[in-house]
JSON list of C-alpha atoms in Angstrom, two decimals:
[
{"chain": "A", "resi": 1, "resn": "MET", "atom": "CA", "xyz": [94.70, 119.51, 95.60]},
{"chain": "A", "resi": 2, "resn": "SER", "atom": "CA", "xyz": [97.39, 119.86, 98.22]},
{"chain": "A", "resi": 3, "resn": "ASP", "atom": "CA", "xyz": [100.61, 121.76, 97.60]},
{"chain": "A", "resi": 4, "resn": "PRO", "atom": "CA", "xyz": [102.76, 119.36, 95.58]},
{"chain": "A", "resi": 5, "resn": "ALA", "atom": "CA", "xyz": [105.89, 120.70, 97.26]},
{"chain": "A", "resi": 6, "resn": "ALA", "atom": "CA", "xyz": [104.57, 119.24, 100.53]},
{"chain": "A", "resi": 7, "resn": "ARG", "atom": "CA", "xyz": [102.83, 116.06, 99.35]},
{"chain": "A", "resi": 8, "resn": "TYR", "atom": "CA", "xyz": [100.92, 114.62, 96.44]},
{"chain": "A", "resi": 9, "resn": "HIS", "atom": "CA", "xyz": [97.19, 114.53, 97.17]},
{"chain": "A", "resi": 10, "resn": "LEU", "atom": "CA", "xyz": [94.19, 115.43, 95.03]},
{"chain": "A", "resi": 11, "resn": "GLU", "atom": "CA", "xyz": [90.64, 114.57, 95.96]},
{"chain": "A", "resi": 12, "resn": "PHE", "atom": "CA", "xyz": [87.08, 114.93, 94.76]},
{"chain": "A", "resi": 13, "resn": "ARG", "atom": "CA", "xyz": [84.14, 115.00, 97.16]},
{"chain": "A", "resi": 14, "resn": "CYS", "atom": "CA", "xyz": [81.14, 113.09, 95.81]},
{"chain": "A", "resi": 15, "resn": "SER", "atom": "CA", "xyz": [77.63, 113.17, 97.24]},
{"chain": "A", "resi": 16, "resn": "SER", "atom": "CA", "xyz": [76.93, 109.46, 96.67]},
{"chain": "A", "resi": 17, "resn": "LEU", "atom": "CA", "xyz": [78.65, 106.10, 96.30]},
{"chain": "A", "resi": 18, "resn": "PRO", "atom": "CA", "xyz": [77.48, 105.58, 92.69]},
{"chain": "A", "resi": 19, "resn": "GLN", "atom": "CA", "xyz": [78.89, 109.00, 91.77]},
{"chain": "A", "resi": 20, "resn": "ALA", "atom": "CA", "xyz": [82.24, 108.16, 93.39]},
{"chain": "A", "resi": 21, "resn": "GLU", "atom": "CA", "xyz": [82.38, 104.75, 91.71]},
{"chain": "A", "resi": 22, "resn": "GLN", "atom": "CA", "xyz": [81.63, 106.32, 88.34]},
{"chain": "A", "resi": 23, "resn": "LEU", "atom": "CA", "xyz": [84.34, 108.97, 88.75]},
{"chain": "A", "resi": 24, "resn": "GLN", "atom": "CA", "xyz": [86.85, 106.33, 89.90]},
{"chain": "A", "resi": 25, "resn": "GLY", "atom": "CA", "xyz": [85.99, 104.22, 86.85]},
{"chain": "A", "resi": 26, "resn": "ILE", "atom": "CA", "xyz": [86.47, 107.15, 84.46]},
{"chain": "A", "resi": 27, "resn": "LEU", "atom": "CA", "xyz": [89.83, 108.01, 86.01]},
{"chain": "A", "resi": 28, "resn": "GLU", "atom": "CA", "xyz": [91.01, 104.40, 85.79]},
{"chain": "A", "resi": 29, "resn": "GLN", "atom": "CA", "xyz": [90.05, 104.25, 82.11]},
{"chain": "A", "resi": 30, "resn": "ASP", "atom": "CA", "xyz": [92.59, 107.01, 81.52]},
{"chain": "A", "resi": 31, "resn": "GLY", "atom": "CA", "xyz": [95.29, 105.19, 83.50]},
{"chain": "A", "resi": 32, "resn": "ILE", "atom": "CA", "xyz": [94.84, 107.25, 86.65]},
{"chain": "A", "resi": 33, "resn": "ILE", "atom": "CA", "xyz": [95.09, 105.27, 89.87]},
{"chain": "A", "resi": 34, "resn": "ALA", "atom": "CA", "xyz": [92.48, 106.53, 92.33]},
{"chain": "A", "resi": 35, "resn": "GLY", "atom": "CA", "xyz": [91.33, 105.39, 95.73]},
{"chain": "A", "resi": 36, "resn": "ARG", "atom": "CA", "xyz": [87.97, 105.86, 97.41]},
{"chain": "A", "resi": 37, "resn": "THR", "atom": "CA", "xyz": [86.92, 106.35, 101.01]},
{"chain": "A", "resi": 38, "resn": "ARG", "atom": "CA", "xyz": [84.01, 107.66, 103.05]},
{"chain": "A", "resi": 39, "resn": "ARG", "atom": "CA", "xyz": [84.39, 110.85, 105.03]},
{"chain": "A", "resi": 40, "resn": "ARG", "atom": "CA", "xyz": [81.41, 112.04, 107.11]},
{"chain": "A", "resi": 41, "resn": "ASN", "atom": "CA", "xyz": [78.39, 112.08, 104.73]},
{"chain": "A", "resi": 42, "resn": "TYR", "atom": "CA", "xyz": [80.52, 112.12, 101.57]},
{"chain": "A", "resi": 43, "resn": "GLN", "atom": "CA", "xyz": [82.35, 109.72, 99.36]},
{"chain": "A", "resi": 44, "resn": "VAL", "atom": "CA", "xyz": [85.87, 110.89, 98.51]},
{"chain": "A", "resi": 45, "resn": "VAL", "atom": "CA", "xyz": [87.85, 109.81, 95.41]},
{"chain": "A", "resi": 46, "resn": "TYR", "atom": "CA", "xyz": [91.52, 110.57, 95.93]},
{"chain": "A", "resi": 47, "resn": "ILE", "atom": "CA", "xyz": [94.76, 110.39, 93.98]},
{"chain": "A", "resi": 48, "resn": "LYS", "atom": "CA", "xyz": [98.12, 110.16, 95.78]},
{"chain": "A", "resi": 49, "resn": "GLU", "atom": "CA", "xyz": [100.59, 109.28, 93.02]},
{"chain": "A", "resi": 50, "resn": "SER", "atom": "CA", "xyz": [102.31, 112.24, 91.42]},
{"chain": "A", "resi": 51, "resn": "GLU", "atom": "CA", "xyz": [102.20, 110.62, 87.96]},
{"chain": "A", "resi": 52, "resn": "SER", "atom": "CA", "xyz": [98.44, 110.11, 88.20]},
{"chain": "A", "resi": 53, "resn": "ILE", "atom": "CA", "xyz": [97.91, 113.65, 89.35]},
{"chain": "A", "resi": 54, "resn": "VAL", "atom": "CA", "xyz": [100.01, 115.00, 86.46]},
{"chain": "A", "resi": 55, "resn": "ARG", "atom": "CA", "xyz": [98.08, 112.79, 84.02]},
{"chain": "A", "resi": 56, "resn": "LEU", "atom": "CA", "xyz": [94.75, 114.11, 85.29]},
{"chain": "A", "resi": 57, "resn": "LEU", "atom": "CA", "xyz": [95.94, 117.73, 85.15]},
{"chain": "A", "resi": 58, "resn": "GLN", "atom": "CA", "xyz": [97.07, 117.15, 81.56]},
{"chain": "A", "resi": 59, "resn": "LEU", "atom": "CA", "xyz": [93.65, 115.73, 80.64]},
{"chain": "A", "resi": 60, "resn": "MET", "atom": "CA", "xyz": [92.00, 118.75, 82.25]},
{"chain": "A", "resi": 61, "resn": "GLY", "atom": "CA", "xyz": [94.23, 121.14, 80.28]},
{"chain": "A", "resi": 62, "resn": "ALA", "atom": "CA", "xyz": [95.79, 122.61, 83.42]},
{"chain": "A", "resi": 63, "resn": "SER", "atom": "CA", "xyz": [99.27, 122.99, 81.91]},
{"chain": "A", "resi": 64, "resn": "VAL", "atom": "CA", "xyz": [100.45, 125.59, 84.45]},
{"chain": "A", "resi": 65, "resn": "ASN", "atom": "CA", "xyz": [99.58, 123.22, 87.30]},
{"chain": "A", "resi": 66, "resn": "VAL", "atom": "CA", "xyz": [101.29, 120.33, 85.45]},
{"chain": "A", "resi": 67, "resn": "MET", "atom": "CA", "xyz": [104.49, 122.36, 85.30]},
{"chain": "A", "resi": 68, "resn": "ALA", "atom": "CA", "xyz": [104.24, 123.35, 88.97]},
{"chain": "A", "resi": 69, "resn": "THR", "atom": "CA", "xyz": [103.65, 119.74, 89.99]},
{"chain": "A", "resi": 70, "resn": "GLU", "atom": "CA", "xyz": [106.51, 118.48, 87.84]},
{"chain": "A", "resi": 71, "resn": "ASN", "atom": "CA", "xyz": [108.85, 121.16, 89.23]},
{"chain": "A", "resi": 72, "resn": "ALA", "atom": "CA", "xyz": [107.89, 120.19, 92.78]},
{"chain": "A", "resi": 73, "resn": "ARG", "atom": "CA", "xyz": [108.48, 116.52, 91.95]},
{"chain": "A", "resi": 74, "resn": "ILE", "atom": "CA", "xyz": [111.94, 117.26, 90.50]},
{"chain": "A", "resi": 75, "resn": "LEU", "atom": "CA", "xyz": [112.90, 119.33, 93.56]},
{"chain": "A", "resi": 76, "resn": "LYS", "atom": "CA", "xyz": [111.67, 116.63, 95.93]},
{"chain": "A", "resi": 77, "resn": "GLU", "atom": "CA", "xyz": [113.58, 113.95, 94.05]},
{"chain": "A", "resi": 78, "resn": "LEU", "atom": "CA", "xyz": [116.73, 116.07, 94.03]},
{"chain": "A", "resi": 79, "resn": "ARG", "atom": "CA", "xyz": [116.42, 116.80, 97.76]},
{"chain": "A", "resi": 80, "resn": "ASN", "atom": "CA", "xyz": [115.85, 113.12, 98.52]},
{"chain": "A", "resi": 81, "resn": "ASN", "atom": "CA", "xyz": [118.88, 112.12, 96.46]},
{"chain": "A", "resi": 82, "resn": "VAL", "atom": "CA", "xyz": [121.09, 114.68, 98.21]},
{"chain": "A", "resi": 83, "resn": "ASN", "atom": "CA", "xyz": [119.85, 113.54, 101.61]},
{"chain": "A", "resi": 84, "resn": "ARG", "atom": "CA", "xyz": [120.54, 109.90, 100.72]},
{"chain": "A", "resi": 85, "resn": "GLN", "atom": "CA", "xyz": [124.07, 110.77, 99.61]},
{"chain": "A", "resi": 86, "resn": "VAL", "atom": "CA", "xyz": [124.72, 112.87, 102.73]},
{"chain": "A", "resi": 87, "resn": "ASN", "atom": "CA", "xyz": [123.43, 110.07, 104.97]},
{"chain": "A", "resi": 88, "resn": "CYS", "atom": "CA", "xyz": [125.61, 107.56, 103.16]},
{"chain": "A", "resi": 89, "resn": "GLU", "atom": "CA", "xyz": [128.70, 109.77, 103.42]},
{"chain": "A", "resi": 90, "resn": "THR", "atom": "CA", "xyz": [128.01, 110.41, 107.11]},
{"chain": "A", "resi": 91, "resn": "ALA", "atom": "CA", "xyz": [127.72, 106.67, 107.75]},
{"chain": "A", "resi": 92, "resn": "ASN", "atom": "CA", "xyz": [130.95, 106.03, 105.83]},
{"chain": "A", "resi": 93, "resn": "ILE", "atom": "CA", "xyz": [132.78, 108.72, 107.76]},
{"chain": "A", "resi": 94, "resn": "GLY", "atom": "CA", "xyz": [131.52, 107.24, 111.02]},
{"chain": "A", "resi": 95, "resn": "LYS", "atom": "CA", "xyz": [132.73, 103.80, 110.03]},
{"chain": "A", "resi": 96, "resn": "THR", "atom": "CA", "xyz": [136.14, 105.18, 108.99]},
{"chain": "A", "resi": 97, "resn": "VAL", "atom": "CA", "xyz": [136.53, 107.03, 112.31]},
{"chain": "A", "resi": 98, "resn": "GLU", "atom": "CA", "xyz": [135.52, 103.94, 114.35]},
{"chain": "A", "resi": 99, "resn": "SER", "atom": "CA", "xyz": [137.82, 101.71, 112.37]},
{"chain": "A", "resi": 100, "resn": "ALA", "atom": "CA", "xyz": [140.71, 104.15, 112.67]},
{"chain": "A", "resi": 101, "resn": "ALA", "atom": "CA", "xyz": [140.22, 104.39, 116.44]},
{"chain": "A", "resi": 102, "resn": "ARG", "atom": "CA", "xyz": [140.32, 100.57, 116.74]},
{"chain": "A", "resi": 103, "resn": "GLN", "atom": "CA", "xyz": [143.43, 100.45, 114.58]},
{"chain": "A", "resi": 104, "resn": "ARG", "atom": "CA", "xyz": [145.17, 103.09, 116.66]},
{"chain": "A", "resi": 105, "resn": "GLU", "atom": "CA", "xyz": [144.33, 101.17, 119.82]},
{"chain": "A", "resi": 106, "resn": "ASP", "atom": "CA", "xyz": [145.75, 97.99, 118.29]},
{"chain": "A", "resi": 107, "resn": "ILE", "atom": "CA", "xyz": [148.93, 99.84, 117.33]},
{"chain": "A", "resi": 108, "resn": "ARG", "atom": "CA", "xyz": [149.23, 101.29, 120.84]},
{"chain": "A", "resi": 109, "resn": "LEU", "atom": "CA", "xyz": [148.95, 97.81, 122.32]},
{"chain": "A", "resi": 110, "resn": "LEU", "atom": "CA", "xyz": [151.57, 96.42, 119.91]},
{"chain": "A", "resi": 111, "resn": "ARG", "atom": "CA", "xyz": [153.94, 99.32, 120.75]},
{"chain": "A", "resi": 112, "resn": "GLU", "atom": "CA", "xyz": [153.47, 98.86, 124.53]},
{"chain": "A", "resi": 113, "resn": "ARG", "atom": "CA", "xyz": [154.18, 95.13, 124.29]},
{"chain": "A", "resi": 114, "resn": "GLY", "atom": "CA", "xyz": [157.32, 95.75, 122.23]},
{"chain": "A", "resi": 115, "resn": "ILE", "atom": "CA", "xyz": [155.90, 93.86, 119.25]},
{"chain": "A", "resi": 116, "resn": "LEU", "atom": "CA", "xyz": [155.54, 96.71, 116.76]},
{"chain": "A", "resi": 117, "resn": "GLN", "atom": "CA", "xyz": [159.28, 97.26, 116.26]},
{"chain": "A", "resi": 118, "resn": "THR", "atom": "CA", "xyz": [159.76, 93.53, 115.52]},
{"chain": "A", "resi": 119, "resn": "LEU", "atom": "CA", "xyz": [157.25, 93.49, 112.64]},
{"chain": "A", "resi": 120, "resn": "PRO", "atom": "CA", "xyz": [158.02, 93.67, 108.93]},
{"chain": "A", "resi": 121, "resn": "ALA", "atom": "CA", "xyz": [158.67, 97.16, 107.51]},
{"chain": "A", "resi": 122, "resn": "GLN", "atom": "CA", "xyz": [155.35, 97.22, 105.62]},
{"chain": "A", "resi": 123, "resn": "LEU", "atom": "CA", "xyz": [153.37, 96.71, 108.84]},
{"chain": "A", "resi": 124, "resn": "GLN", "atom": "CA", "xyz": [155.47, 99.28, 110.72]},
{"chain": "A", "resi": 125, "resn": "GLU", "atom": "CA", "xyz": [154.90, 101.75, 107.88]},
{"chain": "A", "resi": 126, "resn": "ALA", "atom": "CA", "xyz": [151.12, 101.12, 107.95]},
{"chain": "A", "resi": 127, "resn": "ALA", "atom": "CA", "xyz": [151.07, 101.62, 111.75]},
{"chain": "A", "resi": 128, "resn": "ALA", "atom": "CA", "xyz": [153.11, 104.84, 111.48]},
{"chain": "A", "resi": 129, "resn": "LEU", "atom": "CA", "xyz": [150.82, 106.23, 108.77]},
{"chain": "A", "resi": 130, "resn": "ARG", "atom": "CA", "xyz": [147.67, 105.38, 110.80]},
{"chain": "A", "resi": 131, "resn": "GLU", "atom": "CA", "xyz": [149.13, 107.21, 113.82]},
{"chain": "A", "resi": 132, "resn": "GLU", "atom": "CA", "xyz": [150.19, 110.20, 111.69]},
{"chain": "A", "resi": 133, "resn": "TYR", "atom": "CA", "xyz": [146.92, 110.41, 109.76]},
{"chain": "A", "resi": 134, "resn": "PRO", "atom": "CA", "xyz": [144.22, 109.17, 112.18]},
{"chain": "A", "resi": 135, "resn": "GLY", "atom": "CA", "xyz": [141.30, 110.41, 110.05]},
{"chain": "A", "resi": 136, "resn": "ALA", "atom": "CA", "xyz": [142.54, 109.14, 106.69]},
{"chain": "A", "resi": 137, "resn": "SER", "atom": "CA", "xyz": [140.73, 106.41, 104.81]},
{"chain": "A", "resi": 138, "resn": "LEU", "atom": "CA", "xyz": [142.52, 103.21, 103.89]},
{"chain": "A", "resi": 139, "resn": "SER", "atom": "CA", "xyz": [142.74, 104.41, 100.27]},
{"chain": "A", "resi": 140, "resn": "GLU", "atom": "CA", "xyz": [144.38, 107.64, 101.37]},
{"chain": "A", "resi": 141, "resn": "LEU", "atom": "CA", "xyz": [146.84, 105.79, 103.62]},
{"chain": "A", "resi": 142, "resn": "GLY", "atom": "CA", "xyz": [147.66, 103.37, 100.81]},
{"chain": "A", "resi": 143, "resn": "LYS", "atom": "CA", "xyz": [148.65, 106.27, 98.56]},
{"chain": "A", "resi": 144, "resn": "LEU", "atom": "CA", "xyz": [151.12, 107.43, 101.18]},
{"chain": "A", "resi": 145, "resn": "THR", "atom": "CA", "xyz": [153.05, 104.14, 101.37]},
{"chain": "A", "resi": 146, "resn": "ASP", "atom": "CA", "xyz": [156.27, 103.56, 99.48]},
{"chain": "A", "resi": 147, "resn": "PRO", "atom": "CA", "xyz": [155.49, 102.10, 96.99]},
{"chain": "A", "resi": 148, "resn": "PRO", "atom": "CA", "xyz": [151.79, 103.04, 97.05]},
{"chain": "A", "resi": 149, "resn": "VAL", "atom": "CA", "xyz": [149.26, 100.25, 97.64]},
{"chain": "A", "resi": 150, "resn": "GLY", "atom": "CA", "xyz": [145.51, 100.14, 97.09]},
{"chain": "A", "resi": 151, "resn": "ARG", "atom": "CA", "xyz": [142.79, 100.15, 99.65]},
{"chain": "A", "resi": 152, "resn": "SER", "atom": "CA", "xyz": [142.77, 96.34, 99.70]},
{"chain": "A", "resi": 153, "resn": "GLY", "atom": "CA", "xyz": [146.52, 96.19, 100.42]},
{"chain": "A", "resi": 154, "resn": "MET", "atom": "CA", "xyz": [146.24, 98.68, 103.27]},
{"chain": "A", "resi": 155, "resn": "ASN", "atom": "CA", "xyz": [143.18, 96.86, 104.61]},
{"chain": "A", "resi": 156, "resn": "HIS", "atom": "CA", "xyz": [145.20, 93.62, 104.65]},
{"chain": "A", "resi": 157, "resn": "ARG", "atom": "CA", "xyz": [147.99, 95.30, 106.63]},
{"chain": "A", "resi": 158, "resn": "MET", "atom": "CA", "xyz": [145.57, 96.78, 109.14]},
{"chain": "A", "resi": 159, "resn": "ARG", "atom": "CA", "xyz": [143.86, 93.43, 109.60]},
{"chain": "A", "resi": 160, "resn": "LYS", "atom": "CA", "xyz": [147.25, 91.81, 110.17]},
{"chain": "A", "resi": 161, "resn": "LEU", "atom": "CA", "xyz": [148.06, 94.43, 112.84]},
{"chain": "A", "resi": 162, "resn": "SER", "atom": "CA", "xyz": [144.64, 93.85, 114.44]},
{"chain": "A", "resi": 163, "resn": "ALA", "atom": "CA", "xyz": [145.14, 90.07, 114.52]},
{"chain": "A", "resi": 164, "resn": "LEU", "atom": "CA", "xyz": [148.57, 90.52, 116.10]},
{"chain": "A", "resi": 165, "resn": "ALA", "atom": "CA", "xyz": [147.14, 92.92, 118.70]},
{"chain": "A", "resi": 166, "resn": "GLN", "atom": "CA", "xyz": [144.32, 90.52, 119.50]},
{"chain": "A", "resi": 167, "resn": "LYS", "atom": "CA", "xyz": [146.83, 87.67, 119.93]},
{"chain": "A", "resi": 168, "resn": "ALA", "atom": "CA", "xyz": [149.05, 89.90, 122.12]},
{"chain": "A", "resi": 169, "resn": "GLY", "atom": "CA", "xyz": [146.05, 90.92, 124.20]},
{"chain": "A", "resi": 170, "resn": "GLN", "atom": "CA", "xyz": [145.09, 87.30, 124.80]},
{"chain": "A", "resi": 171, "resn": "GLU", "atom": "CA", "xyz": [148.65, 86.32, 125.71]},
{"chain": "A", "resi": 172, "resn": "GLY", "atom": "CA", "xyz": [148.97, 89.29, 128.05]},
{"chain": "A", "resi": 173, "resn": "ASN", "atom": "CA", "xyz": [145.90, 88.41, 130.10]}
]
């Protein structure tokens, strides 16, 4: 059996195909999923699923090993969940930064063309907040408006600024 903290793998080396088939059949009767392969002059019956390994260890009365395997499985699952969350947060932060950079570029263009100061107060406020808080999320910016608006409201304002900047960019070329 390999170290369950690294990977789940338990195998039995059998001297003949009938012996391996018999062992595989016995394991499957107890709900244990096992595979079989040939390695050199031996037949190998292997188990790769943690639940099947735990079930076999329970049947064998190896309670200490069951606990060690379950602890390793819990730690792996926890680590995987944390990694997934960190990856998701990192991706979200990256999207927020990219989006904010585009928004700031749009605002710069609108300011240079003299359009920004002609816009409604809500759009001017959104632009000013984006410039003042370049790393803030739309939700955070929305809370800073007077009166506060939700993420959707701030997103609508930023899209409006972007559309105006795109139109100004096309007219300026």
